[in-house]
Coordinates of C-alpha atoms and ligand atoms in Angstrom, one line a residue:
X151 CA 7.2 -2.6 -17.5
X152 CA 3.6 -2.0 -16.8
X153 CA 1.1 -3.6 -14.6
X154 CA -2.8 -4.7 -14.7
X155 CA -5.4 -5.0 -12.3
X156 CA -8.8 -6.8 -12.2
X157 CA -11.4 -5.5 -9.7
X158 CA -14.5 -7.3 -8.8
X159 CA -16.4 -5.2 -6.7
X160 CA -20.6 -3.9 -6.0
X161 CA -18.7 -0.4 -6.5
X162 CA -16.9 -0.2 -9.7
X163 CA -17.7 3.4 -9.2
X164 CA -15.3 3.6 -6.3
X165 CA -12.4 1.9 -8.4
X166 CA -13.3 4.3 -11.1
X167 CA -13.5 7.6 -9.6
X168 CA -9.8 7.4 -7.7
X169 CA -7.9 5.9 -10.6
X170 CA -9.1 8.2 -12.6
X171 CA -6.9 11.0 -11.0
X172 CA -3.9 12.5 -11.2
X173 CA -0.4 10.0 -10.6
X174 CA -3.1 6.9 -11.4
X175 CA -4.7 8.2 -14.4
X176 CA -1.3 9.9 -16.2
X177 CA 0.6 6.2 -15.4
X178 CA -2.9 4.8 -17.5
X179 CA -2.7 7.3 -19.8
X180 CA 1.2 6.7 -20.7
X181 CA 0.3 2.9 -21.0
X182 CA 1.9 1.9 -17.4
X183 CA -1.4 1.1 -15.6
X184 CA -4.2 -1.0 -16.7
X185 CA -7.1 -1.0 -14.3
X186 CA -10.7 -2.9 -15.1
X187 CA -13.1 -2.8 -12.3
X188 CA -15.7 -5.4 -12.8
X189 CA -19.6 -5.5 -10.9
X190 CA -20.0 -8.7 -9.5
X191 CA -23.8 -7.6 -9.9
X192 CA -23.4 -8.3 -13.8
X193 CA -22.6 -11.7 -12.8
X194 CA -25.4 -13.1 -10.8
X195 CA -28.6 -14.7 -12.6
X196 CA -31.4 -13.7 -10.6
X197 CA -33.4 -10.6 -11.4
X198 CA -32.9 -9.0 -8.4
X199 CA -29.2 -9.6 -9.2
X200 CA -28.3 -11.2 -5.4
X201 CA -25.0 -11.0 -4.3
X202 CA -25.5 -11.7 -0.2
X203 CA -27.9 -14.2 1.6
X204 CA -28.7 -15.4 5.1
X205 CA -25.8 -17.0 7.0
X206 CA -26.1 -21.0 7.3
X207 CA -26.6 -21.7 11.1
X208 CA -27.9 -18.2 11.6
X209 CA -26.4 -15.0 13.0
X210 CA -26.3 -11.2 12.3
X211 CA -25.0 -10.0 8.7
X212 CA -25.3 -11.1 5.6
X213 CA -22.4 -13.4 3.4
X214 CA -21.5 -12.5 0.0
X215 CA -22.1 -16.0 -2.2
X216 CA -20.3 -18.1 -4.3
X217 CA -22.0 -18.3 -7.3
X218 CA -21.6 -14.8 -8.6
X219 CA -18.1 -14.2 -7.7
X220 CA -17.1 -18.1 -9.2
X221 CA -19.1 -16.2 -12.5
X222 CA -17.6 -13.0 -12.3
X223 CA -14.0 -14.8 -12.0
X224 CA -14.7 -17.6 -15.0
X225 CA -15.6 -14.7 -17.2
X226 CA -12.5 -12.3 -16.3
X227 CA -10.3 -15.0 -16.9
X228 CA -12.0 -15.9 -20.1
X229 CA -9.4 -14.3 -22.3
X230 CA -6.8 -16.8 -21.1
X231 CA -4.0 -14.2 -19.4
X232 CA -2.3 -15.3 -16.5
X233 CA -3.7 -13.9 -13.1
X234 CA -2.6 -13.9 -9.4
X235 CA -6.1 -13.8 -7.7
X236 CA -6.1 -12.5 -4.3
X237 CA -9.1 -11.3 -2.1
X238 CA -8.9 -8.9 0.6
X239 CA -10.2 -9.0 3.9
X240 CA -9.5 -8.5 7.5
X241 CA -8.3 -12.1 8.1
X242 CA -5.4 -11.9 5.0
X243 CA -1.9 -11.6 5.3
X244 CA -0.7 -8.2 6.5
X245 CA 0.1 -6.2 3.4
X246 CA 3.5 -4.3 3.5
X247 CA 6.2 -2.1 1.4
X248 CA 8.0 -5.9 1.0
X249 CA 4.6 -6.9 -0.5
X250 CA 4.1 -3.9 -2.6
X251 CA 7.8 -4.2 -4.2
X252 CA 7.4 -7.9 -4.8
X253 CA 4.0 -7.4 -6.5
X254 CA 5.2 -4.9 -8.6
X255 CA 7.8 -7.1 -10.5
X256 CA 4.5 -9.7 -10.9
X257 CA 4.2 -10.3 -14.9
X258 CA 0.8 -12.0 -14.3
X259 CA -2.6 -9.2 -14.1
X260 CA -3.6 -9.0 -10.5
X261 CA -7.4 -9.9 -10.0
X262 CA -8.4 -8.4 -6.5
X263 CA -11.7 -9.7 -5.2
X264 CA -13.3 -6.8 -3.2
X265 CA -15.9 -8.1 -0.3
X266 CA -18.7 -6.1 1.1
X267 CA -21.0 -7.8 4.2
X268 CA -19.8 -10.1 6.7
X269 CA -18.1 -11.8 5.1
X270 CA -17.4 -13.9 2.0
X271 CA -18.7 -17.9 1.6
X272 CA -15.9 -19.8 2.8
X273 CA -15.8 -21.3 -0.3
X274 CA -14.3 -19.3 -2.0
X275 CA -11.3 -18.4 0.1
X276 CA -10.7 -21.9 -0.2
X277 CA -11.4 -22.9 -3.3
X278 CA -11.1 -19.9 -5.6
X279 CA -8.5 -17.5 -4.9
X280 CA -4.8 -17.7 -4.3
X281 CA -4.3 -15.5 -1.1
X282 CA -6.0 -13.2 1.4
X283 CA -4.6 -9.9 1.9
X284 CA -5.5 -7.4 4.9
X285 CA -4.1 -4.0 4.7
X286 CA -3.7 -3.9 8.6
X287 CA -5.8 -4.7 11.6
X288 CA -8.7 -3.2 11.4
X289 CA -12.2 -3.8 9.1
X290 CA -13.2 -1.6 6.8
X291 CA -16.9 -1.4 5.2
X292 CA -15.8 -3.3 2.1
X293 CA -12.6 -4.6 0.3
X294 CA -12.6 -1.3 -2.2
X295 CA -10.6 0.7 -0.3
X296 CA -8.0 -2.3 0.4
X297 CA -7.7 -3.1 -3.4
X298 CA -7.0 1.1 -4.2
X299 CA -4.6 1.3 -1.5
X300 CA -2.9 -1.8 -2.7
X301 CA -3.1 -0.4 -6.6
X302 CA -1.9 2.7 -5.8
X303 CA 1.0 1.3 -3.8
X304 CA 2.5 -0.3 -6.9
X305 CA 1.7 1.5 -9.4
X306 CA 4.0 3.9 -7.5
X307 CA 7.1 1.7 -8.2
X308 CA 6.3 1.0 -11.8
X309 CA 9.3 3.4 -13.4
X310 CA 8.0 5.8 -15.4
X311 CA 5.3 6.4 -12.9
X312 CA 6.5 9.1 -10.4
X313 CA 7.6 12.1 -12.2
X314 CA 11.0 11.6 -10.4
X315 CA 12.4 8.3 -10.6
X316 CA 14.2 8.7 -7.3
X317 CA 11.4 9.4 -5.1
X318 CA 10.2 6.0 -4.6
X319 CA 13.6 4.7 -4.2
X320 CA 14.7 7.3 -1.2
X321 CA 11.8 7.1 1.1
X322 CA 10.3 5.3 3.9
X323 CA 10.0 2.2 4.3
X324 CA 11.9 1.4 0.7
X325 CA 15.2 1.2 2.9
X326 CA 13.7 -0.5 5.6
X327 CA 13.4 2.8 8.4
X328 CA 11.2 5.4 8.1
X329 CA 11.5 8.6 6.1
X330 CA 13.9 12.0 6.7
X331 CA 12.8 15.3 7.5
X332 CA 11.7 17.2 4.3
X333 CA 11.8 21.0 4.2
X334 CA 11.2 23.7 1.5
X335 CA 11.6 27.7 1.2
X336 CA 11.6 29.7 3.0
X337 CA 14.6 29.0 5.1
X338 CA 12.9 30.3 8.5
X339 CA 9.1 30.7 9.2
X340 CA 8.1 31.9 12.3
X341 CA 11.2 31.3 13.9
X342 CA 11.6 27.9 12.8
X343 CA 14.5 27.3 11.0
X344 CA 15.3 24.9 8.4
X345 CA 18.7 22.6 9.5
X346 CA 22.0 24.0 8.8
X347 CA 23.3 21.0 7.3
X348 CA 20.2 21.1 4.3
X349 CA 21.7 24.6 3.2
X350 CA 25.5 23.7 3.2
X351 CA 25.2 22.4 -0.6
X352 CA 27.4 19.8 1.0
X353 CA 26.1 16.5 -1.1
X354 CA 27.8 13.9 1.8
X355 CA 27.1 16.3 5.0
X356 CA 23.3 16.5 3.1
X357 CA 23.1 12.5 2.8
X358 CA 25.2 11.7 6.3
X359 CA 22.5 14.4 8.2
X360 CA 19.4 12.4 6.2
X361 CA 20.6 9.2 6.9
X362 CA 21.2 9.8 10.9
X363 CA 17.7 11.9 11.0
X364 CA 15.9 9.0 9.4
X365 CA 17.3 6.7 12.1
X366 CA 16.9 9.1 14.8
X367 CA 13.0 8.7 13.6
X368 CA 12.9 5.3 13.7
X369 CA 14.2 4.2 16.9
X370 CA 12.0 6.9 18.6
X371 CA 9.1 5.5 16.3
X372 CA 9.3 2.3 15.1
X373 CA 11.9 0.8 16.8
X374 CA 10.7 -2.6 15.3
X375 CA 11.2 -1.8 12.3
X376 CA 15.1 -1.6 12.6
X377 CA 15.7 -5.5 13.5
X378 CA 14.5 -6.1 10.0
X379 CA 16.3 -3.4 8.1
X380 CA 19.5 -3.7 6.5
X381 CA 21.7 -1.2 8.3
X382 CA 24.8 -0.7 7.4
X383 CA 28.1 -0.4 9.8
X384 CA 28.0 2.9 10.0
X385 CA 24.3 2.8 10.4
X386 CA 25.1 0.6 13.2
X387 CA 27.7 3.3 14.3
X388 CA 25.0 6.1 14.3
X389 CA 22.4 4.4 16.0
X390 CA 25.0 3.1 19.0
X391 CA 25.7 7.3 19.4
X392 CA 22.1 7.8 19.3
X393 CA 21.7 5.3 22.2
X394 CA 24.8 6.1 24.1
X395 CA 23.4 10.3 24.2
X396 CA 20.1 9.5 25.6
X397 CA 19.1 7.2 28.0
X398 CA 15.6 6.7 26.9
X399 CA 14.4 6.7 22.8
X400 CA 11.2 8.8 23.7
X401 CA 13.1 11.8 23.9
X402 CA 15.3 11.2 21.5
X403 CA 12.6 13.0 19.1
X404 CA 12.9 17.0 19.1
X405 CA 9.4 17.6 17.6
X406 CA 6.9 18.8 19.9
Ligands
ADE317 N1 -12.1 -5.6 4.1 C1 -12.5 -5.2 5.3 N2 -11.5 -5.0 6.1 C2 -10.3 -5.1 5.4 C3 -8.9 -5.0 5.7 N3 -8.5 -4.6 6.8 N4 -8.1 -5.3 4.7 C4 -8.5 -5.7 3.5 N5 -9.8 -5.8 3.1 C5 -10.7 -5.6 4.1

């Protein structure tokens, strides 16, 4: 299984420089990532090579136009492969692990249309793309940023990709709740000791003490995200002790 992408930014540069580092550019190099970052500047037919102009009914900022980007994704899809086209901005659907994992089984490229002013001719949004994509509520400079996090967050579940195949399976947010407590040698520092049960070399007290920190986290955290996760009954079990020992969740969280 591998995955493509298909940039169209003003900053192929930016595109360039991150995927060409470590996980990203070993997953490239052992044929599991394919990334092509296009400039939409290559695309326009003007000799100042215009990507932005004035806003119709006037207004601050500038809007990316049509033209080039309908050029720029006419001659990306020339060589006929299927391609989901999405374009990122502020007003897209809220990108998320469920998001990641279902665009990592995708079997079509992914062409992710990066946008840089004010915004983007509405025409496009309509007209030429499948789906919007925010990665969270805030805005950003430019889409480029927004298309690396979204590479990078796949190409992380492409097997083969992270040196051990487990480690995207265990963490956050891949069972629904946030993340364990992770600690390495030595087995105090400074006073602070690593947990009892991590040194037992007990595999089922190791996995029970994992599973009840990562909960533990989660309500004190993020409670939210435990209405949507698929807890078990014993989940269920842990989390009813966790509740019935303390009477409010912020405390419930022993770091500082
Ligand atoms: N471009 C500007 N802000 C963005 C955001 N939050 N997500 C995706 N693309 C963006």
């Amino acid at each position: 299984m591998a995955i493509g992408f298909d940039i169209i930014t003003i900053f192929p540069e930016i595109i360039e420089a991150y995927i060409g580092e470590s996980i990203l550019k070993r997953a490239a190099q052992k044929g599991l990532l394919d990334v092509k970052a296009y400039n939409l500047r290559d695309f326009t037919t003007d000799k100042h090579r215009t990507v932005d102009d004035y806003p119709y009914g006037g207004g601050s900022g500038m809007v990316m136009k049509v033209g080039p980007i309908y050029n720029a994704l006419k001659a990306v899809k020339a060589d006929g492969a299927e391609r989901l086209t999405l374009m990122l901005g502020p007003q897209g659907k809220t990108y998320d692990q469920g998001m990641a994992e279902a665009l990592s089984r995708e079997s079509r490229r992914i062409l992710l249309l990066c946008g840089r002013y004010e915004g983007i001719d509405e025409r496009v949004r309509e007209s030429l793309v499948d789906d919007e994509i925010s990665i969270g509520d805030y805005v950003l400079t430019g889409g480029e940023l927004a298309a690396l996090v979204i590479i990078d967050s796949i190409a992380r579940l492409i097997p083969g990709v992270l040196g051990d195949e487990d480690s995207a399976k265990e963490e956050s947010f891949t069972w629904g709740i946030l993340d364990y407590p992770h600690y390495t040698r030595p087995p105090e520092f400074m006073g602070m000791k690593v947990p009892q049960e991590l040194l037992s070399g007990h595999h089922k007290e190791i996995a029970d003490f994992r599973r009840k920190e990562a909960l533990k986290r989660t309500l004190a955290r993020r409670p939210d995200l435990l209405e949507k996760a698929g807890l078990s009954k014993r989940d269920s079990e842990i989390l009813n002790e966790l509740c019935s020992h303390k009477t409010g969740t912020e405390d419930l969280e022993e770091e500082k």
